[in-house]
Coordinates of C-alpha atoms in Angstrom, one line a residue:
M1 CA 4.4 68.3 175.6
Q2 CA 4.9 69.7 179.1
T3 CA 7.8 67.3 179.7
K4 CA 9.4 68.5 176.5
D5 CA 9.0 72.1 177.4
H6 CA 10.5 71.4 180.7
D7 CA 13.4 69.6 179.1
S8 CA 14.0 72.4 176.7
S9 CA 14.0 74.9 179.5
D10 CA 16.5 72.8 181.5
S11 CA 18.8 72.5 178.4
S12 CA 18.7 76.3 177.9
S13 CA 19.5 76.9 181.6
N14 CA 22.3 74.4 181.4
E15 CA 23.7 76.2 178.3
V16 CA 23.6 79.5 180.2
N17 CA 25.3 78.0 183.2
S18 CA 28.0 76.5 180.9
L19 CA 28.6 79.9 179.3
N20 CA 28.9 81.6 182.6
E21 CA 31.3 79.0 183.9
A22 CA 33.4 79.4 180.8
A23 CA 33.6 83.2 181.2
Q24 CA 34.6 82.7 184.8
I25 CA 37.3 80.2 183.9
L26 CA 38.7 82.7 181.3
H27 CA 38.7 85.4 184.0
L28 CA 40.5 83.2 186.4
K29 CA 43.1 82.3 183.7
R30 CA 43.8 86.0 183.1
L31 CA 44.2 86.6 186.9
L32 CA 46.7 83.7 187.0
V33 CA 48.7 85.1 184.1
T34 CA 48.9 88.6 185.8
L35 CA 50.0 87.0 189.0
K36 CA 52.7 85.0 187.2
Q37 CA 53.9 88.1 185.5
Q38 CA 54.1 90.1 188.7
S39 CA 56.0 87.2 190.5
E40 CA 58.5 87.0 187.5
K41 CA 59.1 90.7 187.6
E42 CA 59.7 90.7 191.4
I43 CA 62.1 87.8 191.0
K44 CA 64.0 89.7 188.2
K45 CA 64.3 92.7 190.4
L46 CA 65.7 90.7 193.3
Q47 CA 68.2 89.0 191.0
N48 CA 69.3 92.4 189.6
Q49 CA 69.7 93.8 193.2
L50 CA 71.8 90.8 194.3
F51 CA 74.0 91.1 191.1
S52 CA 74.6 94.8 191.9
Q53 CA 75.5 94.0 195.5
E54 CA 78.0 91.3 194.3
K55 CA 79.5 93.9 192.0
I56 CA 79.8 96.4 194.8
S57 CA 81.5 93.8 197.1
Q58 CA 84.0 92.9 194.3
S59 CA 84.8 96.5 193.7
L60 CA 85.4 97.1 197.4
K61 CA 87.8 94.1 197.6
E62 CA 89.7 95.5 194.6
Q63 CA 89.9 98.9 196.2
L64 CA 91.1 97.5 199.4
L65 CA 93.9 95.6 197.7
Q66 CA 94.9 98.6 195.7
S67 CA 94.9 100.8 198.8
S68 CA 97.0 98.3 200.8
A69 CA 99.6 98.1 198.0
K70 CA 99.7 101.9 197.7
F71 CA 100.0 102.2 201.5
K72 CA 102.9 99.8 201.6
K73 CA 104.7 101.7 198.8
L74 CA 104.2 105.1 200.4
Q75 CA 105.2 103.8 203.8
S76 CA 108.5 102.4 202.4
N77 CA 109.1 105.8 200.7
H78 CA 108.4 107.6 204.0
D79 CA 110.7 105.3 205.9
E80 CA 113.5 106.0 203.4
E81 CA 112.9 109.8 203.7
L82 CA 113.1 109.5 207.5
D83 CA 116.3 107.6 207.3
A84 CA 117.8 110.1 204.9
L85 CA 116.8 113.0 207.2
R86 CA 118.3 111.2 210.2
D87 CA 121.5 110.6 208.4
Q88 CA 121.6 114.3 207.4
F89 CA 121.0 115.3 211.0
I90 CA 123.7 113.0 212.3
S91 CA 126.2 114.4 209.7
L92 CA 125.4 118.0 210.6
R93 CA 125.9 117.2 214.3
N94 CA 129.2 115.6 213.5
L95 CA 130.2 118.6 211.5
L96 CA 129.3 120.9 214.5
Q97 CA 131.3 118.8 216.8
Q98 CA 134.3 118.9 214.5
T99 CA 134.1 122.7 214.2
Q100 CA 133.9 123.0 218.0
E101 CA 137.0 120.8 218.4
E102 CA 138.9 122.8 215.8
L103 CA 138.0 126.0 217.5
R104 CA 139.2 124.7 220.9
F105 CA 142.4 123.6 219.3
Q106 CA 142.8 127.0 217.7
N107 CA 142.2 128.7 221.1
D108 CA 144.9 126.5 222.6
Q109 CA 147.3 127.4 219.8
A110 CA 146.5 131.1 220.1
V111 CA 147.2 131.0 223.9
H112 CA 150.5 129.1 223.2
A113 CA 151.4 131.6 220.5
S114 CA 150.7 134.6 222.8
N115 CA 153.0 133.1 225.5
K116 CA 155.8 132.7 223.0
M117 CA 155.3 136.2 221.7
Q118 CA 155.6 137.5 225.3
I119 CA 158.8 135.5 225.9
I120 CA 160.4 136.3 222.6
H121 CA 159.1 139.7 221.6
S122 CA 159.4 142.8 223.7
N123 CA 157.7 145.0 221.3
Q124 CA 154.4 146.4 222.5
R125 CA 152.9 146.8 219.1
E126 CA 153.3 143.1 218.3
E127 CA 151.9 142.2 221.7
E128 CA 148.8 144.5 221.2
A129 CA 148.2 143.1 217.7
S130 CA 148.4 139.5 218.9
G131 CA 146.1 140.3 221.9
K132 CA 143.6 141.8 219.6
E133 CA 143.7 138.9 217.3
T134 CA 143.3 136.4 220.1
E135 CA 140.4 138.4 221.5
R136 CA 138.7 138.5 218.1
L137 CA 139.2 134.7 217.7
R138 CA 137.7 134.1 221.2
E139 CA 134.7 136.2 220.3
E140 CA 134.3 134.3 217.0
L141 CA 134.6 131.0 218.9
S142 CA 131.9 132.1 221.4
E143 CA 129.6 133.3 218.6
S144 CA 130.1 130.0 216.7
N145 CA 129.3 128.1 220.0
L146 CA 126.1 130.1 220.4
R147 CA 125.1 129.5 216.8
T148 CA 125.6 125.7 217.2
Q149 CA 123.5 125.7 220.4
E150 CA 120.8 127.7 218.6
M151 CA 120.9 125.2 215.7
Q152 CA 120.5 122.3 218.1
A153 CA 117.6 124.0 220.0
L154 CA 115.8 124.7 216.7
A155 CA 116.4 121.2 215.5
S156 CA 114.9 119.7 218.7
K157 CA 111.9 122.1 218.5
N158 CA 111.3 121.2 214.9
Y159 CA 111.5 117.5 215.7
Q160 CA 108.9 117.9 218.5
K161 CA 106.6 119.9 216.2
Y162 CA 106.8 117.3 213.5
E163 CA 106.0 114.5 216.1
Q164 CA 103.0 116.6 217.4
E165 CA 101.7 117.1 213.8
I166 CA 102.0 113.4 213.0
Q167 CA 100.1 112.4 216.1
H168 CA 97.3 115.0 215.3
L169 CA 97.0 113.6 211.8
K170 CA 96.9 110.1 213.1
H171 CA 94.0 111.0 215.4
L172 CA 92.1 112.7 212.5
L173 CA 92.6 109.8 210.2
S174 CA 91.4 107.3 212.9
Q175 CA 88.2 109.5 213.4
R176 CA 87.5 109.6 209.6
E177 CA 88.0 105.8 209.3
I178 CA 85.6 105.2 212.2
A179 CA 83.0 107.5 210.7
E180 CA 83.3 105.7 207.3
H181 CA 83.1 102.3 209.0
Q182 CA 79.9 103.4 210.7
T183 CA 78.3 104.6 207.5
E184 CA 79.2 101.3 205.7
V185 CA 77.7 99.2 208.6
I186 CA 74.5 101.3 208.5
A187 CA 74.3 100.8 204.7
S188 CA 74.9 97.0 205.1
H189 CA 72.1 96.8 207.7
T190 CA 69.7 98.7 205.4
V191 CA 70.5 96.3 202.5
S192 CA 70.0 93.2 204.6
Y193 CA 66.7 94.6 205.9
Q194 CA 65.5 95.3 202.4
L195 CA 66.4 91.7 201.4
R196 CA 64.4 90.3 204.3
L197 CA 61.4 92.4 203.3
E198 CA 61.7 91.2 199.7
L199 CA 61.9 87.6 200.9
E200 CA 58.8 88.0 203.0
E201 CA 57.0 89.4 200.0
I202 CA 58.1 86.4 197.9
K203 CA 56.7 84.1 200.6
Q204 CA 53.4 85.9 200.6
T205 CA 53.2 85.6 196.8
L206 CA 54.0 81.8 197.1
K207 CA 51.2 81.5 199.7
Q208 CA 48.8 83.3 197.4
G209 CA 49.8 80.9 194.5
N210 CA 49.1 77.9 196.8
Y211 CA 45.6 79.3 197.6
D212 CA 44.9 79.9 193.9
T213 CA 46.0 76.3 193.0
K214 CA 43.6 75.0 195.7
A215 CA 40.8 77.1 194.3
L216 CA 41.5 75.8 190.8
E217 CA 41.4 72.2 192.1
T218 CA 38.0 72.8 193.8
H219 CA 36.7 74.3 190.5
Y220 CA 38.1 71.3 188.6
V221 CA 36.1 69.0 190.9
E222 CA 33.0 71.0 190.3
V223 CA 33.5 70.9 186.5
L224 CA 33.9 67.1 186.7
N225 CA 30.6 66.8 188.6
E226 CA 28.9 69.0 186.1
K227 CA 30.3 66.8 183.3
V228 CA 28.9 63.7 185.0
K229 CA 25.5 65.4 185.3
L230 CA 25.5 66.4 181.6
E231 CA 26.4 62.8 180.6
H232 CA 23.6 61.5 182.7
Q233 CA 21.2 64.0 181.0
I234 CA 22.4 62.9 177.6
K235 CA 21.7 59.3 178.5
Q236 CA 18.2 60.2 179.6
L237 CA 17.7 62.1 176.4
Q238 CA 18.8 59.0 174.4
I239 CA 16.3 56.8 176.4
E240 CA 13.5 59.3 175.6
L241 CA 14.5 59.3 172.0
E242 CA 14.2 55.5 171.9
H243 CA 10.8 55.6 173.5
Q244 CA 9.6 58.2 171.1
S245 CA 10.9 56.6 167.9
S246 CA 7.4 55.2 167.1
N247 CA 6.0 58.8 167.1
L248 CA 8.6 60.2 164.6
A249 CA 6.0 61.4 162.2
A250 CA 4.1 63.3 164.9
F251 CA 7.3 64.9 166.3
Q252 CA 9.3 65.6 163.2
I253 CA 9.1 69.3 163.9
Q254 CA 10.8 68.8 167.3
I255 CA 13.6 66.5 166.0
P256 CA 15.9 69.3 164.5
D257 CA 15.6 71.3 167.7
L258 CA 16.6 68.3 169.8
N259 CA 19.6 67.6 167.4
Q260 CA 20.7 71.2 167.8
S261 CA 20.5 71.0 171.6
K262 CA 22.5 67.8 171.5
K263 CA 25.2 69.4 169.3
E264 CA 25.4 72.4 171.6
L265 CA 25.7 70.2 174.6
E266 CA 28.5 68.2 172.9
E267 CA 30.3 71.4 172.0
C268 CA 30.0 72.6 175.6
L269 CA 31.4 69.3 176.8
K270 CA 34.3 69.6 174.5
E271 CA 35.0 73.2 175.6
K272 CA 34.9 72.1 179.2
E273 CA 37.3 69.2 178.6
N274 CA 39.7 71.7 176.9
L275 CA 39.4 74.0 179.8
L276 CA 40.1 71.2 182.2
N277 CA 43.2 70.2 180.3
H278 CA 44.4 73.8 180.2
T279 CA 43.8 74.2 184.0
L280 CA 45.9 71.0 184.6
E281 CA 48.7 72.4 182.5
K282 CA 48.6 75.7 184.4
Q283 CA 48.7 73.8 187.7
E284 CA 51.9 72.0 186.6
Q285 CA 53.4 75.3 185.5
L286 CA 52.6 76.8 188.8
K287 CA 54.2 73.9 190.7
E288 CA 57.4 74.3 188.6
R289 CA 57.4 78.1 189.3
L290 CA 57.0 77.4 193.0
F291 CA 59.9 75.0 192.9
Q292 CA 62.0 77.7 191.1
M293 CA 61.0 80.3 193.7
E294 CA 62.2 78.0 196.5
L295 CA 65.5 77.5 194.7
S296 CA 65.9 81.2 194.3
S297 CA 65.2 81.8 198.0
Q298 CA 67.9 79.2 198.9
E299 CA 70.3 81.0 196.5
K300 CA 69.5 84.3 198.2
M301 CA 70.2 82.8 201.6
Q302 CA 73.6 81.6 200.3
I303 CA 74.3 85.1 198.9
Q304 CA 73.5 86.6 202.3
E305 CA 76.0 84.3 204.0
K306 CA 78.6 85.3 201.4
Y307 CA 77.8 88.9 202.1
E308 CA 78.3 88.5 205.8
L309 CA 81.7 86.8 205.2
L310 CA 82.7 89.7 203.0
K311 CA 81.6 92.1 205.8
E312 CA 83.8 90.3 208.2
E313 CA 86.8 90.5 205.8
W314 CA 86.0 94.2 205.3
N315 CA 86.1 94.7 209.1
Q316 CA 89.5 92.9 209.4
L317 CA 90.9 95.0 206.6
N318 CA 89.7 98.2 208.3
E319 CA 91.4 97.1 211.5
S320 CA 94.6 96.5 209.7
L321 CA 94.4 99.9 208.0
E322 CA 94.0 101.6 211.4
E323 CA 97.7 100.9 212.1
A324 CA 98.8 103.4 209.4
L325 CA 101.2 106.2 210.6
D326 CA 102.1 108.3 207.6
I327 CA 101.0 111.9 206.7
R328 CA 101.5 111.9 202.9
V329 CA 100.2 108.3 202.6
K330 CA 97.0 109.1 204.4
S331 CA 96.3 112.3 202.5
E332 CA 96.8 110.6 199.1
Q333 CA 94.9 107.6 200.2
E334 CA 92.0 109.7 201.3
V335 CA 91.9 111.6 198.0
I336 CA 91.9 108.4 196.0
R337 CA 89.3 106.8 198.2
F338 CA 87.0 109.8 198.1
S339 CA 87.3 110.0 194.3
E340 CA 86.5 106.3 194.0
L341 CA 83.6 106.6 196.4
L342 CA 82.2 109.4 194.3
K343 CA 82.4 107.2 191.2
E344 CA 80.6 104.4 193.1
K345 CA 77.9 106.8 194.3
N346 CA 77.4 108.0 190.8
Q347 CA 77.1 104.4 189.6
I348 CA 74.6 103.6 192.4
L349 CA 72.6 106.7 191.5
S350 CA 72.4 105.6 187.9
E351 CA 71.3 102.1 188.9
K352 CA 68.6 103.6 191.2
E353 CA 67.4 105.8 188.5
G354 CA 67.0 102.7 186.3
Q355 CA 65.1 101.0 189.0
I356 CA 62.8 103.9 189.4
F357 CA 62.2 103.9 185.6
Q358 CA 61.4 100.2 185.8
L359 CA 59.0 100.7 188.7
L360 CA 57.3 103.5 186.7
R361 CA 56.9 101.1 183.8
D362 CA 55.5 98.5 186.1
K363 CA 53.1 101.0 187.5
E364 CA 51.9 101.9 184.0
N365 CA 51.4 98.2 183.2
Q366 CA 49.5 97.7 186.4
E367 CA 47.3 100.7 185.6
T368 CA 46.5 99.3 182.2
H369 CA 45.8 95.9 183.8
L370 CA 43.4 97.7 186.2
H371 CA 41.6 99.3 183.3
E372 CA 41.3 95.9 181.6
M373 CA 40.0 94.4 184.9
N374 CA 37.4 97.2 185.2
H375 CA 36.3 96.5 181.6
L376 CA 36.0 92.8 182.4
V377 CA 34.1 93.6 185.6
N378 CA 31.7 95.8 183.5
E379 CA 31.3 93.0 181.0
S380 CA 30.7 90.5 183.8
E381 CA 28.1 92.8 185.3
T382 CA 26.2 93.1 182.0
R383 CA 26.3 89.4 181.6
F384 CA 25.1 89.0 185.1
K385 CA 22.1 91.4 184.3
I386 CA 21.3 89.4 181.2
A387 CA 21.4 86.2 183.2
Q388 CA 19.1 87.7 185.8
Q389 CA 16.6 88.7 183.1
H390 CA 16.6 85.2 181.5
L391 CA 16.8 83.2 184.8
A392 CA 14.7 85.1 187.3
K393 CA 13.4 81.9 188.7
K394 CA 16.9 80.5 189.6
L395 CA 17.8 82.4 192.7
K396 CA 20.5 80.0 193.7
E397 CA 22.5 80.6 190.5
A398 CA 22.1 84.4 190.9
A399 CA 23.6 84.1 194.4
I400 CA 26.5 82.1 193.1
L401 CA 27.2 84.7 190.4
S402 CA 27.1 87.5 193.0
E403 CA 29.6 85.7 195.1
K404 CA 31.9 85.4 192.1
V405 CA 31.5 89.1 191.4
E406 CA 32.5 89.8 195.0
G407 CA 35.6 87.6 194.5
Q408 CA 36.5 89.6 191.5
Q409 CA 36.1 92.8 193.5
R410 CA 38.4 91.4 196.2
V411 CA 41.0 90.7 193.5
L412 CA 40.7 94.3 192.3
E413 CA 41.2 95.5 195.8
E414 CA 44.3 93.3 196.1
I415 CA 45.7 94.7 192.8
S416 CA 45.0 98.3 194.1
Q417 CA 46.9 97.4 197.3
N418 CA 49.8 96.2 195.2
N419 CA 49.7 99.4 193.3
E420 CA 49.9 101.4 196.6
N421 CA 52.9 99.2 197.7
F422 CA 54.7 100.1 194.4
K423 CA 54.0 103.8 195.0
I424 CA 55.5 103.4 198.5
Q425 CA 58.6 101.7 197.0
I426 CA 59.0 104.5 194.5
N427 CA 58.8 107.1 197.3
Q428 CA 61.4 105.1 199.3
L429 CA 63.8 105.0 196.2
Q430 CA 63.3 108.8 195.7
A431 CA 64.2 109.4 199.4
S432 CA 67.3 107.2 199.1
L433 CA 68.3 109.2 196.0
G434 CA 68.1 112.4 198.0
I435 CA 70.2 110.8 200.8
S436 CA 72.8 109.6 198.3
Q437 CA 73.0 113.1 196.7
K438 CA 73.6 114.6 200.2
Q439 CA 76.3 112.1 200.9
E440 CA 77.9 113.0 197.5
K441 CA 78.0 116.6 198.5
K442 CA 79.5 115.8 201.9
L443 CA 82.2 113.7 200.2
Q444 CA 83.0 116.6 197.8
E445 CA 83.3 119.0 200.7
Q446 CA 85.6 116.5 202.6
L447 CA 87.7 116.2 199.4
H448 CA 88.0 120.0 199.2
D449 CA 89.0 120.2 202.9
A450 CA 91.5 117.4 202.6
L451 CA 93.2 119.1 199.5
K452 CA 93.4 122.4 201.4
S453 CA 95.0 120.7 204.4
T454 CA 97.5 118.8 202.3
E455 CA 98.5 122.1 200.4
S456 CA 98.9 123.9 203.7
Q457 CA 101.1 121.1 205.1
V458 CA 103.2 121.0 201.9
S459 CA 103.8 124.8 202.2
K460 CA 104.8 124.4 205.8
W461 CA 107.3 121.7 205.0
E462 CA 108.8 123.8 202.2
E463 CA 109.2 126.8 204.5
K464 CA 110.9 124.6 207.1
Y465 CA 113.2 123.0 204.5
F466 CA 114.2 126.4 203.2
C467 CA 114.9 127.7 206.7
M468 CA 117.1 124.7 207.5
Y469 CA 118.9 125.1 204.2
D470 CA 119.6 128.8 205.0
K471 CA 120.9 127.9 208.4
W472 CA 123.1 125.2 206.9
Q473 CA 124.6 127.7 204.4
E474 CA 125.3 130.1 207.3
S475 CA 127.1 127.4 209.2
E476 CA 129.2 126.5 206.1
N477 CA 130.2 130.1 205.7
C478 CA 131.2 130.2 209.4
V479 CA 133.3 127.1 208.9
K480 CA 135.0 128.6 205.8
K481 CA 135.9 131.8 207.8
L482 CA 137.3 129.7 210.6
K483 CA 139.4 127.7 208.1
K484 CA 140.8 131.0 206.7
I485 CA 141.6 132.2 210.3
E486 CA 143.3 128.9 211.0
E487 CA 145.5 129.3 207.9
K488 CA 146.5 132.8 209.0
H489 CA 147.4 131.5 212.4
Q490 CA 149.6 128.9 210.9
Q491 CA 151.3 131.5 208.8
M492 CA 151.8 133.6 212.0
Q493 CA 153.3 130.7 213.8
N494 CA 155.7 130.1 211.0
L495 CA 156.7 133.7 211.0
I496 CA 157.2 133.7 214.8
A497 CA 159.4 130.5 214.5
N498 CA 161.5 132.2 211.9
L499 CA 161.9 135.4 214.0
G500 CA 164.4 133.6 216.4
N501 CA 166.9 133.4 213.6
F502 CA 166.7 137.1 212.7
M503 CA 166.6 138.7 216.1
G504 CA 170.4 139.1 216.5
G505 CA 171.0 140.5 212.9
P506 CA 171.0 144.1 211.8
S507 CA 168.1 143.6 209.4
S508 CA 165.7 142.5 212.2
Q509 CA 164.0 145.9 212.4
N510 CA 163.3 145.9 208.6
F511 CA 161.9 142.4 208.8
L512 CA 159.6 143.3 211.7
H513 CA 158.4 146.3 209.7
T514 CA 157.6 144.2 206.6
M515 CA 155.9 141.6 208.8
Q516 CA 153.6 144.3 210.3
E517 CA 152.7 145.5 206.9
L518 CA 151.8 141.9 205.8
V519 CA 149.6 141.5 208.9
D520 CA 147.8 144.8 208.1
K521 CA 147.2 143.6 204.5
S522 CA 145.8 140.3 205.7
N523 CA 143.4 142.1 208.1
Q524 CA 142.2 144.4 205.3
Q525 CA 141.6 141.4 203.0
N526 CA 139.5 139.7 205.7
N527 CA 137.4 142.8 206.2
S528 CA 136.8 143.1 202.4
E529 CA 135.8 139.5 202.1
E530 CA 133.3 139.8 205.0
E531 CA 131.7 142.9 203.3
Q532 CA 131.3 141.1 200.0
P533 CA 127.8 139.4 199.4
E534 CA 127.8 135.6 199.6
S535 CA 126.1 135.2 196.2
V536 CA 129.2 136.6 194.4
Q537 CA 131.6 133.8 193.5
H538 CA 134.8 133.5 191.5
P539 CA 134.2 132.3 187.9
S540 CA 136.9 129.6 188.2
Q541 CA 134.8 127.8 190.8
E542 CA 132.0 126.7 188.5
D543 CA 133.6 123.4 187.7
E544 CA 133.7 122.4 191.4
E545 CA 129.9 122.2 192.0
K546 CA 128.8 119.6 194.6
Y547 CA 125.6 118.5 196.3
D548 CA 124.9 119.1 200.0
L549 CA 123.0 116.7 202.3
F550 CA 119.6 118.1 201.3
G551 CA 120.2 117.4 197.6
M552 CA 121.0 121.1 196.7
K553 CA 124.1 122.3 194.8
F554 CA 126.9 124.2 196.4
R555 CA 130.3 125.4 195.3
Q556 CA 133.4 124.4 197.3
D557 CA 136.0 127.2 197.5
K558 CA 139.5 126.2 196.5
P559 CA 142.3 126.8 199.0
K560 CA 144.1 130.0 198.4
P561 CA 147.9 130.1 198.4
N562 CA 149.7 131.4 201.4
S563 CA 150.4 135.1 201.0
L564 CA 153.5 134.9 203.1
S565 CA 155.1 131.7 201.8

């Protein structure tokens, strides 16, 4: 009877041990599932980040291509405008030279005419009139020469000012491009540093998975040993049953209890076999996950290499863009680039907000998981107390259970550390959001300043253009006046040539009187034309509109008929 009681106590203790082991195995399974979920989430996050970086690099390439095409177009337009301005300047210079030559020729003709008048005419009135006209012509010639010199000086000054403005704008553009390049280099360094940190975290998770697999293997060996022990106990029980078959009548009361214990032991064996099969499947799944993690790490290394190549291409394109020379091209390019950068920053902000939202969700999931783990710890503690009440004699088993509880507490501490790490990541993302918002404000201010500078430059160019146009109109008016004076001189020469035929006749005095009247009339007409405003024009001249060198309309005066012919 004592041996039977001892056997029954051993069987009950074995049942309690099997139940505790089953609970521990379930707890380990749950921990493995949570670790897998965390690793999968981290892998998804890394994949999303790499995908976003690839998108950013592609968009940067497209922007560079577009900017280079626009730069070429604008440079060609600027070259064409410069050629047109040079041609206009050359044509104006030629016109000035022609007017100077004509004035010199007119001076020579006036001197020759005055000599002839002195030889032919003895009349003092005619000599005084011719002297006054020659002096007036000389004064007009000197004034026209001064005006041409002033025009040339103004043109040279304007050309020097334009060159200085172009050099200043080039310097400003180079400084802006250097600052943007530095910001992009800093951003690329931060991205590479974050990727390295994430790779280190993945390696740590892989190491933890390896440790967990090793612990499962050791537990599997222990379960197999316990299975062997149980089979040995079953064999012993069968031997005892064979020895006690002769005493069935005396021990019929104990037979159903033994059968029940046998059934319970068989059920425990089946459960442990199922658990072993499940653990083997989990080990295979973990190995597959580890292999996938290694493949993903290799892919990330390849992506980093591609990213570095793209950075080198980006640097080369920046160096090629530094050779730009144009004012309008740079201003328009800056406006376009700043607008596109603002769009990209807005996209990055939206992506970061999504990441923060995902991190908050992960935090909530982890908090729920922590509550579940605490509940499981409480359940395990209650079970541990029940086991202590039932098995006070077995101190060794109590020590083993306490060690397992400590292991669970360590797991809880690790989970709390992971939670703190996620909080740190959330704070970092919030800080990066603040930095990106500041950068967006700076870009908007730079856009505003660039627009103001372009508007001021456009207004300056318009003022310079209108000044040049007014001066050109003044020079044209001077040329017209000189042509009129030339026509009058020709008329005077014709009259002087015809005077030789009429000097000997009786009607010479009448002819000289009529000639003096015509000269007085012509002088009065010249004075009246000078007093009239330049804007008043004859209505018959509307059909003869032409365009000047600056693309503006002007009306060419028709030659008037000779008043003395």
